[in-house]
Amino acid sequence: MAALVNQKPFRLGMIGYGFMGRAHTNGYKRVNDFFDLEYRPVLKAACGRDADKTRAFAKNWGYESVETDWRALIARDDIDAVDICTPNNTHAEIAIAAAEAGKMVLCEKPLAMDLAQGKTMVEAIERAGVPNTVWYNYRRVPAVTLAKQLIDEGRLGRIFHYRANFLQDWTISADLPQGGAGLWRLDVAAAGSGVTGDLLAHCIDTAVWLNGSITKVCAMTETFVKERKHNLTGKIEKVGIDDACSFLCRFENGSLGLFESTRYARGHKALYTFEINGEHASIKWDLHDLHRLQYFDHRDDSIVRGWRSIHVTDGDMPYMKHWWVPGLQIGYEHTFVHQIADFLTNLAQGQPTAPTFRDALETQAICDAVLDSAETNQWENVVPIV
Amino acid sequence: MAALVNQKPFRLGMIGYGFMGRAHTNGYKRVNDFFDLEYRPVLKAACGRDADKTRAFAKNWGYESVETDWRALIARDDIDAVDICTPNNTHAEIAIAAAEAGKMVLCEKPLAMDLAQGKTMVEAIERAGVPNTVWYNYRRVPAVTLAKQLIDEGRLGRIFHYRANFLQDWTISADLPQGGAGLWRLDVAAAGSGVTGDLLAHCIDTAVWLNGSITKVCAMTETFVKERKHNLTGKIEKVGIDDACSFLCRFENGSLGLFESTRYARGHKALYTFEINGEHASIKWDLHDLHRLQYFDHRDDSIVRGWRSIHVTDGDMPYMKHWWVPGLQIGYEHTFVHQIADFLTNLAQGQPTAPTFRDALETQAICDAVLDSAETNQWENVVPIV
Amino acid sequence: MAALVNQKPFRLGMIGYGFMGRAHTNGYKRVNDFFDLEYRPVLKAACGRDADKTRAFAKNWGYESVETDWRALIARDDIDAVDICTPNNTHAEIAIAAAEAGKMVLCEKPLAMDLAQGKTMVEAIERAGVPNTVWYNYRRVPAVTLAKQLIDEGRLGRIFHYRANFLQDWTISADLPQGGAGLWRLDVAAAGSGVTGDLLAHCIDTAVWLNGSITKVCAMTETFVKERKHNLTGKIEKVGIDDACSFLCRFENGSLGLFESTRYARGHKALYTFEINGEHASIKWDLHDLHRLQYFDHRDDSIVRGWRSIHVTDGDMPYMKHWWVPGLQIGYEHTFVHQIADFLTNLAQGQPTAPTFRDALETQAICDAVLDSAETNQWENVVPIV
Amino acid sequence: MAALVNQKPFRLGMIGYGFMGRAHTNGYKRVNDFFDLEYRPVLKAACGRDADKTRAFAKNWGYESVETDWRALIARDDIDAVDICTPNNTHAEIAIAAAEAGKMVLCEKPLAMDLAQGKTMVEAIERAGVPNTVWYNYRRVPAVTLAKQLIDEGRLGRIFHYRANFLQDWTISADLPQGGAGLWRLDVAAAGSGVTGDLLAHCIDTAVWLNGSITKVCAMTETFVKERKHNLTGKIEKVGIDDACSFLCRFENGSLGLFESTRYARGHKALYTFEINGEHASIKWDLHDLHRLQYFDHRDDSIVRGWRSIHVTDGDMPYMKHWWVPGLQIGYEHTFVHQIADFLTNLAQGQPTAPTFRDALETQAICDAVLDSAETNQWENVVPIV
């Protein structure tokens, strides 16, 4: 009754054991229960600098072994793929080395600290020719995937507007320190930027996927709390990240974009929302009720025309035939299961899995233009990614 | 049983008989039924260039007489106040002449075609010393007035963000002509601008009222349909208005602003929404469900913390004791009744009624900066109004 | 410029000056501003037992005269119609006398104290042959009228379920007295019943209109506060009304019904909701957002199927072309304007206006069956009204 | 790095491989990843009559072995607990035999075909003294558990009303057959009843948990489609189940109850909702947005009083500290993980896990009274469970 009979092992090395380490690992462990795949992930090793914490993590999730140096992990023969869940400032070095070692690379977002660094990563990964993907997981919320499908079917017609925001409220207290394990996202040295790379990058990835390239941007950023104690030094230090960032933009298809992100919007925990307005129809979605898609179709009979609240839980909707029955919702963590399922399916078929490193580079280019614009106080063109 | 016993007449001349002419007239006719006031509006005359239409309007609403020349109306001794409901390009001339004739002036928004023109109006009105107001009616939706009250009570604490949009979808068809009676809002010569003066002006008026002055802006506009048949010439002509306008801004209090308006957002008829995020609490409102205010208070007990949907229909909420009983909602038209009630109350007390011409000038200054910025593609400072 | 030129006077005598007296009077005053009618209401007289209050009411609303005895009002030659807004226990005597005097009768709901009394009223009104209607005003919320239209068009197919409730929370305090001007609805002698006649009667009227006759019922009632001070006697007295009432029922068309009403549902001010489930489509509505209709159509393309939130504000929706523009909502009071507009239109055409006294008798029969069932603890058949 | 070090095995035999077999198995596999427990489930054997299907199921989920006769499963020494996921008509025999064999029993709901059978099960399970639980999983939706907590804290005060419904629409087509693997729920011989045991049983379990015992009921049932093809015989046969069931009831605490369930409510896939109204506060919940709890507290400041939409995703809310971060929702399947976590925790502490067989017997008694009442058309007392 061996479960692995007839399935190829996908021998994974996980680097990082934080929030994302947990979320991805859960995905690897669950994917074969729900998807019929040629590959089956094998949790070969968990890797982290803190040996005790890494061991505890490995034990909790069932990793076979532990490494405290990612170079050692990459050097192992029994690892096919590495998943990079470490802070942003470590992505490039690990990813490049892993690619050069011939490992598949699944990298947390944002891809890099900036566009230049991202380019070196894409070059390395493409030179090595290894399968790769970046964890812009929200593409694989079923309702978001359904939005993509509706747009691809041409239901919306010419697009006029795209707007998105990602609102949180967890850093309002000035007493919150920056840096270290749980708070590296507030430390510009580790994170590269604040909400731009952390939150807007998600919004941008989805936007480009759904609505095509962004050509120019004009942004405004703010750091509301100017100084915070740094967890690594114990000293009060200048805060280098953007607490909030808004930008106007133009898409290649002629539509107008409006994006906003902040960690100072009281009442919103993780409210990622987007809306797209077309000539015939419009779509809205938000992460706080991720299993619903709002759809308005102007071609409906006028007296019964209205926004439809689609409960995305039916078997004919993206990914949902793999789960339960109509009416029973899934949650956040399933997005990772879906990305892994797609990655392993594509792997078997020799296909890439979007967003690839190259796809993610476009988001990086836009983030760079956004941060530049906030500094120059001018419109900035986005560097095109071929 | 004479209804007018003990009440002073407020002898009104109404200029214009379109949508706003109807909405204001309804307000004048209803106000004494629901508010206990020293004054009682008397519908002395309706004025419009088309004699037949003006007569029909006057008959429908019960105006005592008709004028086809606003100068004749202003010259009449039996008129105390004029209400200007004509297209934007006529406001200045009429308002200035009326003020010089000693009439009170109630003027539709936006105040003027531009800031320079608005200044001449304010000068004239203040020189004449006549009571005046501008019809930014949404301040007087009870839920919006309640928002103001909550902010004034300090419930929100330091403000971080203000965002507003006004989304419509009625001009998407390229077959829609511009100009003339029903469509002067699409004709730049009559309207001055498109969504900026028509819709964003409302958003800006509310924003400044709730959150203080805006110091600088950076905007983007677009005209999606470049040419439309003109109803007055019968020819295809260039469209001069902005179909859509978005802008970033900074408020004097340090908060960040984000505004958007369009007539190309399929699915939204008149969706004016705003949200304000403070340190302790946040508020949201939208015109499609205008009787509700969304309120989030972080000081609530954590396990029962959530956005509260306040059904603004109770007697202790702004204006509502004058209407029905808790649970029974009022609608759009009541905002005008409220503004008239406040105007007449203030008149009896010798007090101004906000927004005055001067108050509206600040909105005009911001609109000008927005339109300038869209042209220069740069941040523009808002000219301060003392 | 006489407003009455070409319009026939509809000379009204209003009996009662409470909440409903206000709501109806507002309707009579506004109807011609928005509807093109042959008739124009003239507020001839207001009638009430308390002379001072009646005078104040008359002055506020512009009634030409005052009566303190409804018999005197009915005896007047200059009155065409009486509107009965007094407590339930007075409806029959007034309505019968008015009909016998040849007056048109517009009577507040519920029609009568019980079915037997209601029958005498119907007999009198039909013998006299006078135009008549009962103020089940919620039929004329545009969204509710639209529901009727959708059902009549056959969009729902075979009906399986109808459910409605009317939830309030204003009598929870045991300190609230019963009886007298504002609180006669708590006094069984004046009201006949509690929530059954006051609230469920509305739900039943709509249900029968939308879904046909109810054949049998099984009910449960409760009086949570057993004794309250009586305002007229000053003494603590037994409470005779039903504070809450729920019932199961069968409709003639084979569908199942479920109704509930209470004044002890904390959080609901006046939450009247109904839902009807058909083979192909379903409809939901609630009074707290009365301008919206929820509609689900199973024939929609499966991947974009969902409840549609119809913002009932467009010109092609019932009554709405008379008001403002799409997106701008009307409120509670407009239902009375609509009923008057329909009544006057039908009057000009010699047609009855539903619900007539006879229509309202069916609701009375159902209310009687409900109250009987609550007493007998058994299913009760509804007495058929031919 | 052995994952099982220091954890006691909980050797499971799963009987049934349908929807519930999947849902429970997922729970056993995931529980240790998220909860720190003394026990770790070991999937020893899957059992089903169809050998091929059982093998496929076992392979998919990683069961170590397969049985095709539940008696053989129960006879095995290496099984500590059996989970019964078979149709309702098999629960009793298996559960009693398992208990007698000293196995722990986790049984799908409803417990039994009727109260009499349920009693024999309770007797057997209590005689054997084995740990047991029944899968009324909705108690462990975090929002529902939070509701229980708020009620237990006394926030609601005296309770007046409880209402619940469970609405579906999947059996409307008359072409749907009854009986067999996927459709045994439509076959009265396998299911015992229709919506009463399948759906209302959930509503009743929650209600009794939140609001105490129900003393009497009055019900109405209907079978809309009278005959369906039977999958096992291939013949058109009478449908014996209730397609819809509504009932009125009285709770021991004096509050009134109203329940409804149907599979003919077009537009609702699995809409389980409940609401409870207390003197001070009210609570609402629904399964279609299971991560939200609606809460209204009348003690709030009157001008900011409204229904609060609590996004139940924070670490201080029931179960949520085990999952992700605030704002990120979990779904349906997590309820099973929670019940297993609680069961294993209680097992380690020698405590029972509600709902036990005895707890579930009360729900059975109420279901029996409901079905009896629908037959007798009378109020029926609920047989008390000590």
Short mmCIF file of N, CA, C and O in Angstrom, two decimals, chain C residues 223-276:
data_model
loop_
_atom_site.label_atom_id
_atom_site.label_comp_id
_atom_site.label_asym_id
_atom_site.label_seq_id
_atom_site.Cartn_x
_atom_site.Cartn_y
_atom_site.Cartn_z
N THR C 223 -45.72 36.76 24.92
CA THR C 223 -45.67 38.10 25.49
C THR C 223 -44.56 38.06 26.54
O THR C 223 -44.71 37.44 27.59
N PHE C 224 -43.43 38.67 26.18
CA PHE C 224 -42.27 38.56 27.07
C PHE C 224 -42.40 39.39 28.34
O PHE C 224 -41.99 38.99 29.41
N VAL C 225 -42.97 40.58 28.19
CA VAL C 225 -43.19 41.42 29.37
C VAL C 225 -44.68 41.34 29.66
O VAL C 225 -45.51 41.80 28.88
N LYS C 226 -44.98 40.75 30.80
CA LYS C 226 -46.37 40.37 31.08
C LYS C 226 -47.22 41.54 31.57
O LYS C 226 -48.44 41.53 31.42
N GLU C 227 -46.58 42.50 32.22
CA GLU C 227 -47.34 43.65 32.76
C GLU C 227 -46.58 44.93 32.47
O GLU C 227 -45.36 44.97 32.56
N ARG C 228 -47.32 45.96 32.15
CA ARG C 228 -46.71 47.28 31.94
C ARG C 228 -47.66 48.33 32.51
O ARG C 228 -48.88 48.14 32.53
N LYS C 229 -47.12 49.45 32.91
CA LYS C 229 -47.95 50.56 33.35
C LYS C 229 -48.79 51.02 32.17
O LYS C 229 -48.29 51.09 31.04
N HIS C 230 -50.06 51.30 32.43
CA HIS C 230 -50.92 51.80 31.35
C HIS C 230 -50.96 53.33 31.42
O HIS C 230 -51.24 53.90 32.46
N ASN C 231 -50.69 53.97 30.30
CA ASN C 231 -50.64 55.43 30.28
C ASN C 231 -51.98 56.09 30.55
O ASN C 231 -52.03 57.23 31.02
N LEU C 232 -53.06 55.39 30.26
CA LEU C 232 -54.37 56.02 30.44
C LEU C 232 -54.88 55.87 31.87
O LEU C 232 -55.56 56.74 32.40
N THR C 233 -54.51 54.75 32.50
CA THR C 233 -54.98 54.53 33.87
C THR C 233 -53.91 54.82 34.91
O THR C 233 -54.21 55.01 36.09
N GLY C 234 -52.68 54.85 34.48
CA GLY C 234 -51.60 55.05 35.44
C GLY C 234 -51.29 53.81 36.26
O GLY C 234 -50.42 53.82 37.11
N LYS C 235 -52.00 52.72 35.98
CA LYS C 235 -51.80 51.50 36.76
C LYS C 235 -51.02 50.44 35.98
O LYS C 235 -51.04 50.41 34.76
N ILE C 236 -50.39 49.56 36.74
CA ILE C 236 -49.76 48.38 36.13
C ILE C 236 -50.87 47.47 35.64
O ILE C 236 -51.75 47.08 36.42
N GLU C 237 -50.85 47.13 34.37
CA GLU C 237 -51.89 46.26 33.84
C GLU C 237 -51.28 45.14 33.02
O GLU C 237 -50.18 45.27 32.50
N LYS C 238 -52.01 44.08 32.92
CA LYS C 238 -51.62 42.94 32.09
C LYS C 238 -51.42 43.42 30.65
O LYS C 238 -52.17 44.25 30.15
N VAL C 239 -50.40 42.90 30.02
CA VAL C 239 -50.18 43.20 28.61
C VAL C 239 -50.95 42.18 27.79
O VAL C 239 -50.76 40.97 27.96
N GLY C 240 -51.81 42.65 26.92
CA GLY C 240 -52.67 41.74 26.17
C GLY C 240 -52.19 41.43 24.76
O GLY C 240 -52.75 40.57 24.08
N ILE C 241 -51.18 42.14 24.33
CA ILE C 241 -50.74 41.92 22.94
C ILE C 241 -49.69 40.82 22.84
O ILE C 241 -49.09 40.43 23.84
N ASP C 242 -49.49 40.37 21.62
CA ASP C 242 -48.42 39.42 21.34
C ASP C 242 -47.14 40.23 21.03
O ASP C 242 -47.12 41.05 20.13
N ASP C 243 -46.10 39.98 21.81
CA ASP C 243 -44.80 40.63 21.58
C ASP C 243 -44.07 40.00 20.40
O ASP C 243 -43.23 40.63 19.75
N ALA C 244 -44.36 38.74 20.19
CA ALA C 244 -43.70 38.00 19.11
C ALA C 244 -44.68 36.98 18.58
O ALA C 244 -45.52 36.47 19.32
N CYS C 245 -44.57 36.70 17.31
CA CYS C 245 -45.45 35.71 16.67
C CYS C 245 -44.72 35.08 15.49
O CYS C 245 -44.17 35.80 14.65
N SER C 246 -44.70 33.77 15.46
CA SER C 246 -44.13 33.04 14.32
C SER C 246 -45.19 32.09 13.81
O SER C 246 -45.96 31.56 14.60
N PHE C 247 -45.18 31.86 12.51
CA PHE C 247 -46.09 30.82 12.03
C PHE C 247 -45.58 30.13 10.77
O PHE C 247 -44.86 30.70 9.96
N LEU C 248 -45.96 28.86 10.69
CA LEU C 248 -45.77 28.04 9.50
C LEU C 248 -47.05 28.16 8.68
O LEU C 248 -48.12 28.34 9.24
N CYS C 249 -46.95 28.01 7.38
CA CYS C 249 -48.18 28.01 6.59
C CYS C 249 -48.00 27.29 5.26
O CYS C 249 -46.89 26.97 4.85
N ARG C 250 -49.12 27.04 4.64
CA ARG C 250 -49.17 26.45 3.31
C ARG C 250 -49.86 27.45 2.38
O ARG C 250 -50.92 27.99 2.72
N PHE C 251 -49.26 27.65 1.21
CA PHE C 251 -49.90 28.48 0.19
C PHE C 251 -50.72 27.58 -0.75
O PHE C 251 -50.41 26.39 -0.92
N GLU C 252 -51.69 28.19 -1.37
CA GLU C 252 -52.53 27.47 -2.32
C GLU C 252 -51.71 26.89 -3.47
O GLU C 252 -52.06 25.86 -4.04
N ASN C 253 -50.63 27.55 -3.82
CA ASN C 253 -49.83 27.07 -4.95
C ASN C 253 -48.86 25.94 -4.58
O ASN C 253 -48.02 25.56 -5.37
N GLY C 254 -48.98 25.45 -3.34
CA GLY C 254 -48.16 24.32 -2.94
C GLY C 254 -46.86 24.69 -2.25
O GLY C 254 -46.14 23.82 -1.76
N SER C 255 -46.56 25.95 -2.20
CA SER C 255 -45.30 26.36 -1.54
C SER C 255 -45.50 26.45 -0.03
O SER C 255 -46.61 26.55 0.47
N LEU C 256 -44.36 26.41 0.67
CA LEU C 256 -44.37 26.46 2.13
C LEU C 256 -44.00 27.86 2.59
O LEU C 256 -43.12 28.50 2.01
N GLY C 257 -44.64 28.30 3.64
CA GLY C 257 -44.34 29.64 4.16
C GLY C 257 -43.87 29.61 5.60
O GLY C 257 -44.20 28.70 6.36
N LEU C 258 -43.08 30.60 5.93
CA LEU C 258 -42.55 30.73 7.29
C LEU C 258 -42.49 32.21 7.60
O LEU C 258 -41.84 32.98 6.87
N PHE C 259 -43.15 32.62 8.65
CA PHE C 259 -43.24 34.04 8.99
C PHE C 259 -42.86 34.24 10.46
O PHE C 259 -43.15 33.41 11.30
N GLU C 260 -42.23 35.36 10.72
CA GLU C 260 -41.89 35.67 12.11
C GLU C 260 -41.90 37.17 12.31
O GLU C 260 -41.44 37.93 11.45
N SER C 261 -42.40 37.58 13.45
CA SER C 261 -42.29 38.98 13.81
C SER C 261 -42.08 39.10 15.30
O SER C 261 -42.56 38.28 16.08
N THR C 262 -41.37 40.11 15.68
CA THR C 262 -41.11 40.35 17.10
C THR C 262 -40.67 41.79 17.28
O THR C 262 -40.22 42.43 16.33
N ARG C 263 -40.84 42.26 18.49
CA ARG C 263 -40.27 43.57 18.86
C ARG C 263 -39.12 43.36 19.85
O ARG C 263 -38.74 44.27 20.57
N TYR C 264 -38.60 42.13 19.88
CA TYR C 264 -37.53 41.79 20.84
C TYR C 264 -36.28 41.24 20.15
O TYR C 264 -35.56 40.43 20.71
N ALA C 265 -36.05 41.69 18.93
CA ALA C 265 -34.87 41.22 18.20
C ALA C 265 -33.82 42.33 18.20
O ALA C 265 -33.75 43.17 17.30
N ARG C 266 -33.04 42.32 19.22
CA ARG C 266 -32.02 43.36 19.42
C ARG C 266 -31.19 43.56 18.16
O ARG C 266 -30.68 42.60 17.60
N GLY C 267 -31.08 44.81 17.74
CA GLY C 267 -30.26 45.11 16.58
C GLY C 267 -31.05 45.40 15.32
O GLY C 267 -30.49 45.85 14.33
N HIS C 268 -32.35 45.11 15.36
CA HIS C 268 -33.17 45.34 14.18
C HIS C 268 -34.22 46.41 14.49
O HIS C 268 -35.06 46.22 15.36
N LYS C 269 -34.16 47.48 13.77
CA LYS C 269 -35.08 48.58 14.02
C LYS C 269 -36.43 48.34 13.34
O LYS C 269 -37.48 48.50 13.94
N ALA C 270 -36.37 48.00 12.08
CA ALA C 270 -37.59 47.76 11.31
C ALA C 270 -37.22 46.85 10.16
O ALA C 270 -37.41 47.19 9.00
N LEU C 271 -36.69 45.70 10.50
CA LEU C 271 -36.15 44.82 9.48
C LEU C 271 -37.23 43.92 8.90
O LEU C 271 -37.39 42.77 9.31
N TYR C 272 -37.95 44.44 7.95
CA TYR C 272 -38.91 43.62 7.22
C TYR C 272 -38.15 42.99 6.04
O TYR C 272 -37.58 43.69 5.22
N THR C 273 -38.11 41.68 6.00
CA THR C 273 -37.45 41.00 4.89
C THR C 273 -38.36 39.92 4.33
O THR C 273 -39.17 39.35 5.06
N PHE C 274 -38.24 39.68 3.05
CA PHE C 274 -38.89 38.50 2.50
C PHE C 274 -37.97 37.85 1.48
O PHE C 274 -37.09 38.49 0.92
N GLU C 275 -38.22 36.57 1.27
CA GLU C 275 -37.48 35.82 0.27
C GLU C 275 -38.43 34.81 -0.36
O GLU C 275 -39.25 34.21 0.33
N ILE C 276 -38.29 34.64 -1.65
CA ILE C 276 -39.13 33.68 -2.35
C ILE C 276 -38.24 32.85 -3.26
O ILE C 276 -37.39 33.38 -3.96
#
